[in-house]
Every structure is written in structure tokens, then in C-alpha cells.
Coordinates of C-alpha atoms and ligand atoms in Angstrom, one line a residue:
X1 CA -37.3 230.6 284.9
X2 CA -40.6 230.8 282.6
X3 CA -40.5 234.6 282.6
X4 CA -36.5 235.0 281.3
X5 CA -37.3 231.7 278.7
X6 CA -40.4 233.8 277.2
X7 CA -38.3 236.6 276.4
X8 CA -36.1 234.4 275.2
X9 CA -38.0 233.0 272.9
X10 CA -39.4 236.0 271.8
X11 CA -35.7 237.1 270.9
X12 CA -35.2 234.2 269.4
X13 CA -38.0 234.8 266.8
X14 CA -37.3 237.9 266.3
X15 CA -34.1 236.9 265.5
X16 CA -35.3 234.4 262.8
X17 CA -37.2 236.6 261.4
X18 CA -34.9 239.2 260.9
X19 CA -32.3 235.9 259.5
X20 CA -35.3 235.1 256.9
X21 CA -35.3 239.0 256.3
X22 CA -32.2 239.3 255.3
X23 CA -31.5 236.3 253.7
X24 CA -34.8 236.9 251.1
X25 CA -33.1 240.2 250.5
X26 CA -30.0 239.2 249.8
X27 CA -28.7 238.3 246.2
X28 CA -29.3 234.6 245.6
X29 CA -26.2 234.7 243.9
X30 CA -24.3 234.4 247.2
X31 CA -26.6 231.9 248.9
X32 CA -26.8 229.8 245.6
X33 CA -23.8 230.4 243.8
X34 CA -23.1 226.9 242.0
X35 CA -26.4 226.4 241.4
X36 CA -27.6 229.5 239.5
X37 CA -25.5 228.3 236.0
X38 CA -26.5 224.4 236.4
X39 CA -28.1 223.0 233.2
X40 CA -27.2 226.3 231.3
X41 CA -25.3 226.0 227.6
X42 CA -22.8 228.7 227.1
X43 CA -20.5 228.8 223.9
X44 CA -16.8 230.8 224.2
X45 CA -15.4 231.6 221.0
X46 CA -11.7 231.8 221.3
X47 CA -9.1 229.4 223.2
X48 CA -7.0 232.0 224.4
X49 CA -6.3 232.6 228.3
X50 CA -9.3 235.0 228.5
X51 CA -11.6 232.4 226.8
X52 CA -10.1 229.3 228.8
X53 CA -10.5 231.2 232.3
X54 CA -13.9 231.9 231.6
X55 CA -14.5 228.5 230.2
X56 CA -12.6 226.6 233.3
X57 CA -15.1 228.9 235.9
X58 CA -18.1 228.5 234.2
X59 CA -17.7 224.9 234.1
X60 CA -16.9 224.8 238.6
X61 CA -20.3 226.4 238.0
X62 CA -22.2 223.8 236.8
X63 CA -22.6 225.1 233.5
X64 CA -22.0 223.1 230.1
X65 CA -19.5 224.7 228.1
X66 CA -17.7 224.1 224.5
X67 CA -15.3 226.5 223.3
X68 CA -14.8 227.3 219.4
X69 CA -11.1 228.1 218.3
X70 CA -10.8 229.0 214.5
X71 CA -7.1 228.3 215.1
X72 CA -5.7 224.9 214.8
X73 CA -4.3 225.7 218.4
X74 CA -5.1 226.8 222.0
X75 CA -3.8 229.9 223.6
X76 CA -4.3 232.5 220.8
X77 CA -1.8 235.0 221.5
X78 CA 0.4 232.7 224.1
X79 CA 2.2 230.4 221.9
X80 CA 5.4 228.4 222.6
X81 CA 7.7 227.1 220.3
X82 CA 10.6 224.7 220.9
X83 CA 12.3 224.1 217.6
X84 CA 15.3 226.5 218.6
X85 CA 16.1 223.6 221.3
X86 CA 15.2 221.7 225.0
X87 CA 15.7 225.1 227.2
X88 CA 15.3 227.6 224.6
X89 CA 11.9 228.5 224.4
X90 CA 10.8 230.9 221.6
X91 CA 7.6 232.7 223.1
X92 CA 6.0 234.2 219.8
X93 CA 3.2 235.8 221.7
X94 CA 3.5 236.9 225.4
X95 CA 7.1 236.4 226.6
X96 CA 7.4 237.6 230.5
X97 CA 5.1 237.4 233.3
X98 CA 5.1 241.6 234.0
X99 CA 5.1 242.1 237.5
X100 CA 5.2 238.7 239.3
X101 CA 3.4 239.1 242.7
X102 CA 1.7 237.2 244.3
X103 CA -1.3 238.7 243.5
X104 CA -0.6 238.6 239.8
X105 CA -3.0 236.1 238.7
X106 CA -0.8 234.8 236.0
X107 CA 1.6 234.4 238.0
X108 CA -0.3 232.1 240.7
X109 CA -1.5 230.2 237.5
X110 CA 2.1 229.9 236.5
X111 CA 2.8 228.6 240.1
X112 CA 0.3 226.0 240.0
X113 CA 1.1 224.9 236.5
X114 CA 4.8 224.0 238.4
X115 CA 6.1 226.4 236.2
X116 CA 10.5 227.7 236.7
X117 CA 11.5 230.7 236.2
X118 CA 14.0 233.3 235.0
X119 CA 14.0 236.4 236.5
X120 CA 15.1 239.4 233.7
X121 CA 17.0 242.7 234.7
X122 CA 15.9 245.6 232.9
X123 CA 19.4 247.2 234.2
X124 CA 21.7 245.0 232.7
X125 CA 21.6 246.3 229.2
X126 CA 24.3 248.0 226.9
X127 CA 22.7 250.5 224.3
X128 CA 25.0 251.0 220.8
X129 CA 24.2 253.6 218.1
X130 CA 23.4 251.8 214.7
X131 CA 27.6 252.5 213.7
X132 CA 28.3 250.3 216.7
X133 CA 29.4 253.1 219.8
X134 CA 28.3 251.5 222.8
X135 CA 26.9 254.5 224.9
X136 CA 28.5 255.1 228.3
X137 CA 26.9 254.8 232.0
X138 CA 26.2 258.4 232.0
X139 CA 24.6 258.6 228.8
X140 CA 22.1 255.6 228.9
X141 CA 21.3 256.9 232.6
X142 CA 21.0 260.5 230.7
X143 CA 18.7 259.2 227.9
X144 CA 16.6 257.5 230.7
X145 CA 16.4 260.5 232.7
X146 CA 15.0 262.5 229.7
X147 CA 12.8 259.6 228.4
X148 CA 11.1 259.8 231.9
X149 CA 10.9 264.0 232.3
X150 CA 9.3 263.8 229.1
X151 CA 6.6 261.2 230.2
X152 CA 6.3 262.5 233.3
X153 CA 5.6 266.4 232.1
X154 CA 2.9 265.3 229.8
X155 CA 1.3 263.4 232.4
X156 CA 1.3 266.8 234.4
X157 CA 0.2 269.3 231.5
X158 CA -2.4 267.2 229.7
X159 CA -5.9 267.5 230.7
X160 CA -8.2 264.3 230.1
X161 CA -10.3 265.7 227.5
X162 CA -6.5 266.4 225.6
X163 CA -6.9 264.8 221.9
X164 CA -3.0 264.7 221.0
X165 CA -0.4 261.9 220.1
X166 CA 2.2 261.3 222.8
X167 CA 4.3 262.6 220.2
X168 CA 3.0 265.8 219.5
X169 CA 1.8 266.5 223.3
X170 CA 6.0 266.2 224.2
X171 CA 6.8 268.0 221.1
X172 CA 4.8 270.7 222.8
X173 CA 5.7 270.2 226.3
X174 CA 9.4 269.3 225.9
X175 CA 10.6 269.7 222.3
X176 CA 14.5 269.1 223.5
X177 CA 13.1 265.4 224.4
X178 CA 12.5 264.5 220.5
X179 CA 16.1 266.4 219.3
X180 CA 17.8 263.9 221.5
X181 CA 18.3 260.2 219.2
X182 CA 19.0 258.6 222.6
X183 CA 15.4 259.5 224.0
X184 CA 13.3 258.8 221.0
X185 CA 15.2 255.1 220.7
X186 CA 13.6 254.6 224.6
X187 CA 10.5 256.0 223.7
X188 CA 10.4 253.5 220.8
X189 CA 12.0 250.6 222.3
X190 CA 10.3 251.3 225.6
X191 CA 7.4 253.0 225.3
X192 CA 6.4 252.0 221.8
X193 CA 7.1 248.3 222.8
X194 CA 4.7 248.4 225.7
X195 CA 1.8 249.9 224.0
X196 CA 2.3 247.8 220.8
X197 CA 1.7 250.9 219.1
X198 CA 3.8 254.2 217.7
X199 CA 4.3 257.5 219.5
X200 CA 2.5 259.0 217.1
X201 CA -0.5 256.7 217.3
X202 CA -0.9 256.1 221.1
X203 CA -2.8 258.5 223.0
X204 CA -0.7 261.0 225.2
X205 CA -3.5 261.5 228.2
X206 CA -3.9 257.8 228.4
X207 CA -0.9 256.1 227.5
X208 CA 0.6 255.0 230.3
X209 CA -2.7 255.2 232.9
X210 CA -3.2 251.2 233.3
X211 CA -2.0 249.6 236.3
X212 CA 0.6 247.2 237.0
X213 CA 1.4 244.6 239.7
X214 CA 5.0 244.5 241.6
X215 CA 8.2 243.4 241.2
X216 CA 10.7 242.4 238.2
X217 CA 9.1 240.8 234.7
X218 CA 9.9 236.9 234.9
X219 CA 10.3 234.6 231.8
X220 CA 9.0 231.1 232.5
X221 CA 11.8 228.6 231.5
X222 CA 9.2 225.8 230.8
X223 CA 7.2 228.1 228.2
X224 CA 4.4 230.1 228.3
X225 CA 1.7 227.8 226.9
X226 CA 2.7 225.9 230.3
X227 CA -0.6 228.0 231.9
X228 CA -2.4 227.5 228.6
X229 CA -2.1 223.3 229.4
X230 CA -3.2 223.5 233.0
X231 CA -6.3 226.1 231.8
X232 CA -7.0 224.1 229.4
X233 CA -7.9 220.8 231.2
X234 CA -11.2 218.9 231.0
X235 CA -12.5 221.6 228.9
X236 CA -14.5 220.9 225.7
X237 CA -12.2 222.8 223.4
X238 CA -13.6 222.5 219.3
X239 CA -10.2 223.5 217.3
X240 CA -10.5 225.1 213.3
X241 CA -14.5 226.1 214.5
X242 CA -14.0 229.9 212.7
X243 CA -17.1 231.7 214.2
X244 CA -19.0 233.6 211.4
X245 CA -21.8 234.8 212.9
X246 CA -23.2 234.9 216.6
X247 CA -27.6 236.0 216.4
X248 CA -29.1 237.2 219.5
X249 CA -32.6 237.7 217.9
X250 CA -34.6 235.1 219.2
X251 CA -35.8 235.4 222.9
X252 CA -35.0 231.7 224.1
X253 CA -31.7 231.0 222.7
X254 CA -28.5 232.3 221.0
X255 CA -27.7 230.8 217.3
X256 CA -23.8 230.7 216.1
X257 CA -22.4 229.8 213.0
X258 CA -18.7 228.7 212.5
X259 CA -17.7 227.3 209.7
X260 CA -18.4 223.6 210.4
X261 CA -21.6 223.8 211.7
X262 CA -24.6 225.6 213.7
X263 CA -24.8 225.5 217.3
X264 CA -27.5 226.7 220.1
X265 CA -27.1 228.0 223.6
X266 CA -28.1 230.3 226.3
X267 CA -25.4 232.6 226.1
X268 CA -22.3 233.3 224.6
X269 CA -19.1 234.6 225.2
X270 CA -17.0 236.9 222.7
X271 CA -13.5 236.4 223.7
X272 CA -12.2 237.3 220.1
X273 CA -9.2 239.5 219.7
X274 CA -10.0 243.5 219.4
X275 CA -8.3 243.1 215.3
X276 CA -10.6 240.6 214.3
X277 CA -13.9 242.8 215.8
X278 CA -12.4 246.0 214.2
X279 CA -12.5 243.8 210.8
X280 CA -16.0 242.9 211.3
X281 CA -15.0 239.3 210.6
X282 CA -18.3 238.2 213.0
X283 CA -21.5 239.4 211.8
X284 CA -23.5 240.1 214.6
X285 CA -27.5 240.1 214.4
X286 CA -28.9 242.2 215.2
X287 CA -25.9 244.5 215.0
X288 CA -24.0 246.3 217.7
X289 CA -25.4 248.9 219.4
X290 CA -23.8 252.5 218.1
X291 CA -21.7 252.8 221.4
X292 CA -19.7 249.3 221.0
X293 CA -19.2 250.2 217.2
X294 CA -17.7 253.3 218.3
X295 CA -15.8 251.9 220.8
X296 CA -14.3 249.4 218.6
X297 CA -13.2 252.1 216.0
X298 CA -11.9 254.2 218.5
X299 CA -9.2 252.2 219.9
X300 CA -6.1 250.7 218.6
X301 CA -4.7 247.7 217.7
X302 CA -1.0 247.4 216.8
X303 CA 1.7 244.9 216.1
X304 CA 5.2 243.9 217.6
X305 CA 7.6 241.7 215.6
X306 CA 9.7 239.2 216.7
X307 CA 12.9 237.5 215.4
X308 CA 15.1 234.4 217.1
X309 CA 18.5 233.9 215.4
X310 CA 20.1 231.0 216.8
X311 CA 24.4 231.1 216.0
X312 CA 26.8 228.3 216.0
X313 CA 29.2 230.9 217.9
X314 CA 28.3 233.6 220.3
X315 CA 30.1 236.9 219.5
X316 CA 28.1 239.5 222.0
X317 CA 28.7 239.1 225.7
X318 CA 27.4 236.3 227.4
X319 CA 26.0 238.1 230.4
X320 CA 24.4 240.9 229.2
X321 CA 20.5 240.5 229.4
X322 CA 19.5 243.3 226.9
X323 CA 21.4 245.2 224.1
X324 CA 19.7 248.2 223.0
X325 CA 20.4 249.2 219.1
X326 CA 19.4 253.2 218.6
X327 CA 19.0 252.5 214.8
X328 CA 18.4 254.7 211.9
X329 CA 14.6 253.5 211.6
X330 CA 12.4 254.5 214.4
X331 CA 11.4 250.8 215.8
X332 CA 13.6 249.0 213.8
X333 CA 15.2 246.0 215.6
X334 CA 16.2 248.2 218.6
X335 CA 15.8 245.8 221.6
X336 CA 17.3 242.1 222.1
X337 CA 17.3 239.6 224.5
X338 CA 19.9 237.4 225.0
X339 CA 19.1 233.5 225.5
X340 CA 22.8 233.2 227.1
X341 CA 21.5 234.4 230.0
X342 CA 18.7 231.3 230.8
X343 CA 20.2 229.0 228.4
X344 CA 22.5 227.0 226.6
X345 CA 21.5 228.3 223.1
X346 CA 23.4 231.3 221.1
X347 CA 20.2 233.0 220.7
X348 CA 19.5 236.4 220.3
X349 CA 15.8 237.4 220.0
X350 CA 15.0 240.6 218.3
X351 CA 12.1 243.0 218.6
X352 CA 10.6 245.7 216.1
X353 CA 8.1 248.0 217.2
X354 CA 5.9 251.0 216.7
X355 CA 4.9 251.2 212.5
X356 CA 8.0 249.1 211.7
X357 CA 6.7 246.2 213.6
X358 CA 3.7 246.3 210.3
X359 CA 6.8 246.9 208.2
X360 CA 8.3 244.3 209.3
X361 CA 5.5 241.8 209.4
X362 CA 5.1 242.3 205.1
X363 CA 8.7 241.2 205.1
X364 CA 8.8 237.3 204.3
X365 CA 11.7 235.5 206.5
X366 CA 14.4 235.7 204.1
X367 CA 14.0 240.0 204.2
X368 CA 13.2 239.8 207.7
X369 CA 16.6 237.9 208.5
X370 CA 18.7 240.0 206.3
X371 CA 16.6 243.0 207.5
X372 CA 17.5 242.3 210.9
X373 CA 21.4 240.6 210.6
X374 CA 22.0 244.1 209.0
X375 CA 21.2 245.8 212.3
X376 CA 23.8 243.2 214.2
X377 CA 26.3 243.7 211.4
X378 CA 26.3 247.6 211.8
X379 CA 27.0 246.8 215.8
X380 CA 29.2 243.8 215.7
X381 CA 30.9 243.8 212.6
X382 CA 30.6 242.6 208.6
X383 CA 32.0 239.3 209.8
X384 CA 29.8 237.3 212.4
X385 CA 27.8 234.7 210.3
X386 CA 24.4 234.2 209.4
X387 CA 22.4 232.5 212.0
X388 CA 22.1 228.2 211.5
X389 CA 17.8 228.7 212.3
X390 CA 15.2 231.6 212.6
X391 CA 11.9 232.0 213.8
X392 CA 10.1 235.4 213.3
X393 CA 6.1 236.3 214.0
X394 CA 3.8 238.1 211.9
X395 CA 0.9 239.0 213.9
X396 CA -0.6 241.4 212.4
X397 CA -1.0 238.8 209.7
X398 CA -2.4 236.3 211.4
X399 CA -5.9 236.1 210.4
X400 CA -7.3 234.9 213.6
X401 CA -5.9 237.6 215.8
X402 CA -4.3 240.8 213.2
X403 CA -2.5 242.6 215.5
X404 CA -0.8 242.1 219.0
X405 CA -2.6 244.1 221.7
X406 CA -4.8 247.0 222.2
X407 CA -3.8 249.9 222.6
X408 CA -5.6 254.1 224.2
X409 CA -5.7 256.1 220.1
X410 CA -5.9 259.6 220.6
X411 CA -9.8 260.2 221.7
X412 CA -10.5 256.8 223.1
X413 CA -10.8 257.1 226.9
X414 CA -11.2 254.0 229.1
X415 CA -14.5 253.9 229.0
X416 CA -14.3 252.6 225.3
X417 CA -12.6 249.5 227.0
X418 CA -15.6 249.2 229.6
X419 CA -18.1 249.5 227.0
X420 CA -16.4 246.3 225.2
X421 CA -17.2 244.2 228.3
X422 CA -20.8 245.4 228.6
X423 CA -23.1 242.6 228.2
X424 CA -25.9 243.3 225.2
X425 CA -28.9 242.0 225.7
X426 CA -28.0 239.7 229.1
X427 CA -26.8 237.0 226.3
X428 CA -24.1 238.5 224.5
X429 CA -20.7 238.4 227.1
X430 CA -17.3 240.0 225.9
X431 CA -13.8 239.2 227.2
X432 CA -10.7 239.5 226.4
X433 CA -7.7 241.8 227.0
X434 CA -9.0 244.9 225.0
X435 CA -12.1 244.6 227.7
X436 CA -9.8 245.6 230.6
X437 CA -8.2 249.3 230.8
X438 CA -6.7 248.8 234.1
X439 CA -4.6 245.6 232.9
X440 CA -5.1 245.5 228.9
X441 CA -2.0 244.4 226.6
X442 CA -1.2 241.8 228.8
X443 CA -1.8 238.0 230.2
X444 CA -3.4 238.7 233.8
X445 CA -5.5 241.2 231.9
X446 CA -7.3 238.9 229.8
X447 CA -7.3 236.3 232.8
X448 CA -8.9 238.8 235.0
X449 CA -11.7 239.9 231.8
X450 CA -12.4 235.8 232.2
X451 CA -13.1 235.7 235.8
X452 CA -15.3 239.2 235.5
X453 CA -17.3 237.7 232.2
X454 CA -19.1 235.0 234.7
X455 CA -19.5 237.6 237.0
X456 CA -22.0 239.2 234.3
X457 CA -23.4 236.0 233.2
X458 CA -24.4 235.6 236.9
X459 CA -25.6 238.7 237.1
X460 CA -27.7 238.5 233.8
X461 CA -29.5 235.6 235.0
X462 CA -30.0 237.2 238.2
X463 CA -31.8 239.9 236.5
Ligands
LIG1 C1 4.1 239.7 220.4 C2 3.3 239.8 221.7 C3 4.0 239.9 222.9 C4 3.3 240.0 224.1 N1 4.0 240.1 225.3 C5 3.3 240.0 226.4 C6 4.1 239.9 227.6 O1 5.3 239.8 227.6 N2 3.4 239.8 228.8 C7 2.0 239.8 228.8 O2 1.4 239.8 229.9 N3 1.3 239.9 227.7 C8 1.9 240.0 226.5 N4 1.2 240.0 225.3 C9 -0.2 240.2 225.4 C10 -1.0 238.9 225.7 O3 -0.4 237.9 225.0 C11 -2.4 239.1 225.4 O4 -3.0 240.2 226.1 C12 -3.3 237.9 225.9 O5 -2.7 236.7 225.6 C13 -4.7 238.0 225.1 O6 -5.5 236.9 225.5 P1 -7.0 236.9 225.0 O7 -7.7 235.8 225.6 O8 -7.6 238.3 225.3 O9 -6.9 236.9 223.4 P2 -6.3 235.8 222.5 O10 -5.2 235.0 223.1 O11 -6.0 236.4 221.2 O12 -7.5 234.7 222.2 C14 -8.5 235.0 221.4 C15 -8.8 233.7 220.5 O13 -9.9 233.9 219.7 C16 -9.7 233.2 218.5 N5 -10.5 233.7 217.4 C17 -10.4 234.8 216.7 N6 -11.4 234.9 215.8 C18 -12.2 233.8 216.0 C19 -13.4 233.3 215.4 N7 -14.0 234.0 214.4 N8 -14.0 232.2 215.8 C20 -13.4 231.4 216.8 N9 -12.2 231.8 217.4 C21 -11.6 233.0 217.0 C22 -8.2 233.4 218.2 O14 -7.7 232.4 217.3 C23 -7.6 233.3 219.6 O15 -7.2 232.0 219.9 C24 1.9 239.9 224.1 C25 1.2 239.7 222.9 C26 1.9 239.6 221.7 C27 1.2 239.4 220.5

């Protein structure tokens, strides 16, 4: 039927056109997504996982990529060391995969990396005063209770323009907190372990406002750096390349100077640790815009110290997962994990956090062994031996990273944190855990800053 086919048609064009319509207005990005980074050079400086995931998506992209490490080593803060024996693995930098979902990102890299793991319970912990008295039921369960009133009241009282310490703001709010020992060794060995950072350092509006995926922390039994590997493949990765200087002056190209050589490209990406832009160790031309600066000043970077004793005998109980250690020292060695629980070796790993983890990272090992065997000795007795082997961090030392994650100071907000992972000048990218409020201080943090950092380059080019 002629009449029914014309209108037909005339749909049918007008359906076209709207199609063409829609298509020229929408962002090319989606129509042409592997095409729009084809051809382009792009630089990452730093290896670690924020670094690699960007490097590993720009590359799906079409892009041509080479990554500069200053470090004779990939993964920056993830770092797995073996010395201590076949199913003991020390993790020096990240240790447990904090909140394992599904849609934990780390975790699904972990997954397809064929990684095992060992799923820790916070609950199965005995706490001891620093004279030895292991605490009861009811008073660990006490000291939680407390711990978590305290948190939770200053989380009710504070508005977000509040400038105090967490500190101060429950020395205020709930002074009987801070007169129980019990509650300021969880704040420390809880609170000051998760933030990388003191009480008295760490803002109270903004301490504890990231997010955090579900279910129980997981250690993976065939080490960390087991995601670092997988990330890493196929990727040109330039170890001891020490970035000195990134210039975004000229129009058509970036220039960057390690300390072997000059390169060129289109863009780069910053994935550097927040210590080492706080130190200024990368001269940027033409400098940062005011905000960043400020941004970078206003937040925090701490340090968390870690110890591995390995013993020819065990003499603490072989299924407990965690002792706690409420000693003298605000910080000082107060949390351990025992290897007994995942493997074979008589290994206890000890923590120090809060401003003794930067007291702790001057000591050499010798002090930081006796140091921390005098914390075991006040629990378990003069006798029990000195360890065979020890392996303890400094990272606030290490000159490539100084610290071990960021952390909300008193003032910062997290828009200091999205101003880091503002693109300058649609050539200059930042990434990196300190670039992501939501998730910073930890693995899937950094991963997710990767993904978003070719999100902007896209964007930029798109512009
Ligand atoms: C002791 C400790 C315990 C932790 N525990 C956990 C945990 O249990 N779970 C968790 O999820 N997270 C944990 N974290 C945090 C987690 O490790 C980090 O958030 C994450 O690994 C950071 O990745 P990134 O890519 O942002 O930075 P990085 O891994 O630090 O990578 C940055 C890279 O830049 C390189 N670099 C620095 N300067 C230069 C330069 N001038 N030129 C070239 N390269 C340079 C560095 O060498 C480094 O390799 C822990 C961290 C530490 C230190």
C-alpha cells in the first residue's frame, strides 16, 4: 500500500535524522572510546597500584605509555617480603584487603591474580595491660563500648566547619573517654592505626567520614605484591627513573626530567605519594596553582611501623588472631598479629602507631627489636628468648614515599583531596591514594584514583 509505505518512509527519516541528531550531540567519548588516546604519549611517574591501574587502562586505550619508578621496585607501598619463610609472608606496606566484596576492586584484582586467602577476626583478640593482666570479656567489651560512644558523640556534636583534634573535640564532648587507659589504647591501636596518624593530629569532623566496602578484612596468603604482578604485565615500567622535575610550559608537549634522562609527551600522570609532594621533591613549572599548594599543606601524612619476630618456640597461644598490649606509651607496640593462625611460622608481627610509629621509625633494628621484645617481656615474662630473624619498616624514611597514608588534619576538608586530582592545565593528571577522600589510606583507593585519572585524560582531550 503506497500511501502506508510513504508515511513510512517519512518516519523512517525522521527517525534518522533524529539518530544523526543525537549521535552528533553526544560525547564522542562514548561512540569512540578506544580511539580518542590512540597515538598519544603519556608518562606515569610512580609504579605503585595507582600508577600501574592507570598505566594498564591507558594502554587498552591505545595509548603509549612508560612509567618512571625512582624505586628499584614496583608497587610502592605494596611490598612482599618472604625471607621469614614459604607461607609467611611479611607485608611491609598494605597487609589486608579491608572489606572484601565483591565490589571491592582490590579484591576482584586479587581474584583474578588467583590469589588465597585468610580471612582475620577482629573478635578473636586478648588485650593485656603492659604488667601482663589479660583484661576480661567484660572489660575489653567495656573499653569498646566507650571507644565507640566517644566516636560516635563527636560525630553528633561537631559541626563541619569544627577545627579541633579528635582529641580535644572528646576531651570536650566526653572527658571520662580519655581517663579510661583501656579507651585511649583502642583509640590508638584502632583509631590511630587506621588513620596512620595521632588523635591529636587527625581531624575530629573528618576522621572517620570515608567509606568502606563489606565484610571481614582478608590477608592474601600468596602476598600482596601478587596484584602488583598481574598489574604490572606488558607494561613499560623504567625502575631507579627519580622524577625531578615535570614542565607544563610549552603548548605542544610536556618535558620531564628524572635523573637518567629527559623525556617528552602529551600528558602526564602524577601518581607520587602525598610525602614526597609535601617535600617538594618535584619541581613543577610553572608552579602549582595556590589551591593545590594549599591543599597539599593542609593534609596529613603519617607513619605506621612494623616489626616481624620470628621464634624458635611459640609461647603465646596459638589460636588467638590479635593480642592487644595497652602499654605505657601511647602507640607503642600495642597491636599484634599472630602468623600461627595462617601459618606454620612462630611469628608475631608488631604494630606502632600514632607519633610513636615516627619514634619508632629513627630507631635502627637492633633498638627497635629490644624496643619492641621489651613490650612482650612485660606481657609474657623476662624468660621467652629473643627472636632467630626480624624484619621492621621505616616508612616514613623511605625517601620515595616518607610516610604511610594520608590522613583529614584539623582544617583540611575533602575537598583538599579533590583538588589533588584536579587536572592543571588538561596535561597535568594526579592519582594516587591521597586523591580519593571517599576510599584514601587504602589499596582500592589508589586503584579506583587510577581508573578515574583516564577518565580526565579523556575528558581533557575531549575539551
Ligand atoms: C604500613 C602500611 C600499611 C598499610 N596497610 C594497608 C592495608 O592493610 N590495606 C589497604 O588497603 N591499604 C593499606 N595501606 C595503604 C596502601 O598501601 C596505599 O594506599 C596504596 O598502596 C598507595 O598506592 P599509590 O599508588 O597511591 O602510591 P604508592 O604505592 O606509594 O606509589 C607511588 C610510587 O611513586 C614512586 N615515586 C615517588 N617519588 C617519585 C619520583 N620522584 N619519581 C618517580 N617515582 C616516584 C614511589 O616510589 C612509589 O612506587 C598501607 C600502607 C602502609 C604504608
Amino acid at each position: 500500500m503506497p500511501v502506508n509505505q510513504n508515511i513510512l518512509t517519512r518516519r523512517r527519516l525522521l527517525k534518522l535524522l533524529l539518530m544523526a541528531y543525537c549521535a552528533s550531540m553526544m560525547p564522542p567519548v562514548l561512540g569512540r572510546k578506544s580511539q580518542l588516546l590512540k597515538g598519544k604519549n603519556i608518562i606515569v611517574i610512580g609504579a605503585g597500584i595507582s600508577g600501574l591501574t592507570a598505566a594498564s587502562e591507558l594502554i587498552q586505550k591505545g595509548a603509549n605509555v612508560t612509567i618512571l619508578e625512582a624505586n628499584n621496585y614496583i608497587g610502592g607501598r605494596i611490598k612482599t617480603d618472604w625471607s621469614l619463610g614459604k607461607d609467611a609472608p611479611f607485608e611491609v606496606g598494605a597487609g589486608w584487603i579491608h572489606g572484601p566484596s565483591q565490589d571491592n576492586p582490590t579484591k576482584q584484582l586479587a581474584d583474578k591474580s588467583g590469589c588465597k586467602y585468610f580471612l582475620t577476626n577482629d573478635d578473636n583478640i586478648s588485650t593485656f595491660d603492659s604488667d601482663g593482666t589479660i583484661w576480661s570479656d567484660e572489660k575489653f567489651e567495656a573499653v569498646v563500648e566507650k571507644w565507640e560512644k566517644a566516636l560516635y558523640l563527636v560525630d553528633q556534636e561537631l559541626e563541619l566547619n569544627d577545627r579541633r583534634n579528635l582529641r580535644k573535640a572528646i576531651q570536650d564532648i566526653y572527658p571520662a573517654a580519655l581517663n579510661d587507659p583501656g579507651v585511649l589504647w583502642a583509640l590508638s591501636a584502632y583509631t590511630e592505626f587506621d588513620k596512620g596518624t595521632s588523635i591529636e593530629k587527625v581531624s575530629a569532623v573528618f576522621h572517620d567520614d570515608d567509606k568502606a566496602f563489606d565484610k571481614p578484612d582478608v590477608i592474601i596468603k600468596n602476598g600482596y605484591d601478587s596484584i602488583i604482578k598481574k598489574l604490572s604485565e606488558n607494561l613499560d615500567i623504567r625502575l631507579n627513573n627519580k622524577v625531578s622535575k615535570i614542565d607544563i610550559s610549552d603548548k605542544d608537549f610536556v618535558r620531564v626530567q628524572s635523573n637518567n634522562k629527559e623525556f617528552k609527551c602529551d600528558s602526564i600522570i602524577c601518581s607520587v605519594p602525598l610525602g614526597i609532594l609535601k617535600a617538594k621533591n618535584i619541581k613543577f613549572k610553572p608552579s602549582l596553582p595556590k589551591k593545590y599548594i594549599k591543599s597539599i599543606d593542609k593534609l596529613g601524612f603519617g607513619s605506621v611501623t612494623k616489626i616481624a619476630m620470628k621464634f624458635k618456640d611459640i609461647f603465646w597461644d596459638k589460636e588467638t588472631q590479635y593480642f592487644g598490649i595497652n602499654t605505657d606509651i601511647k602507640g607503642r607496640w600495642n597491636y599484634w598479629l599472630n602468623y600461627r593462625t595462617f601459618s606454620r611460622e612462630n611469628i608475631l608481627l608488631g604494630l606502632s602507631v600514632g607519633d610513636y610509629a615516627l619514634i619508632a621509625d629513627r630507631m635502627n633494628d637492633q633498638e627497635m627489636k629490644k624496643d619492641a621484645m621489651k613490650v612482650l617481656r612485660d606481657v609474657w615474662g623476662r624468660n621467652i628468648p629473643d627472636p632467630t630473624d626480624v624484619l621492621t619498616t621505616r616508612w616514613s624514611k623511605e625517601e620515595n614515599i616518607l610516610g604511610a597514608y594520608s590522613y583529614p588534619s584539623p582544617g583540611s576538608t575533602p575537598r583538599d583531596y579533590k583538588v589533588l586530582s584536579t587536572p592543571v592545565d588538561g596535561k597535568l593528571f594526579f592519582c594516587g591514594e591521597h586523591t580519593n577522600f571517599d576510599y584514601s589510606a587504602t589499596t582500592h583507593g589508589a586503584y579506583l584514583s587510577g581508573i578515574r585519572v583516564v577518565k580526565d585524560i579523556e575528558k581533557a582531550i575531549l575539551n
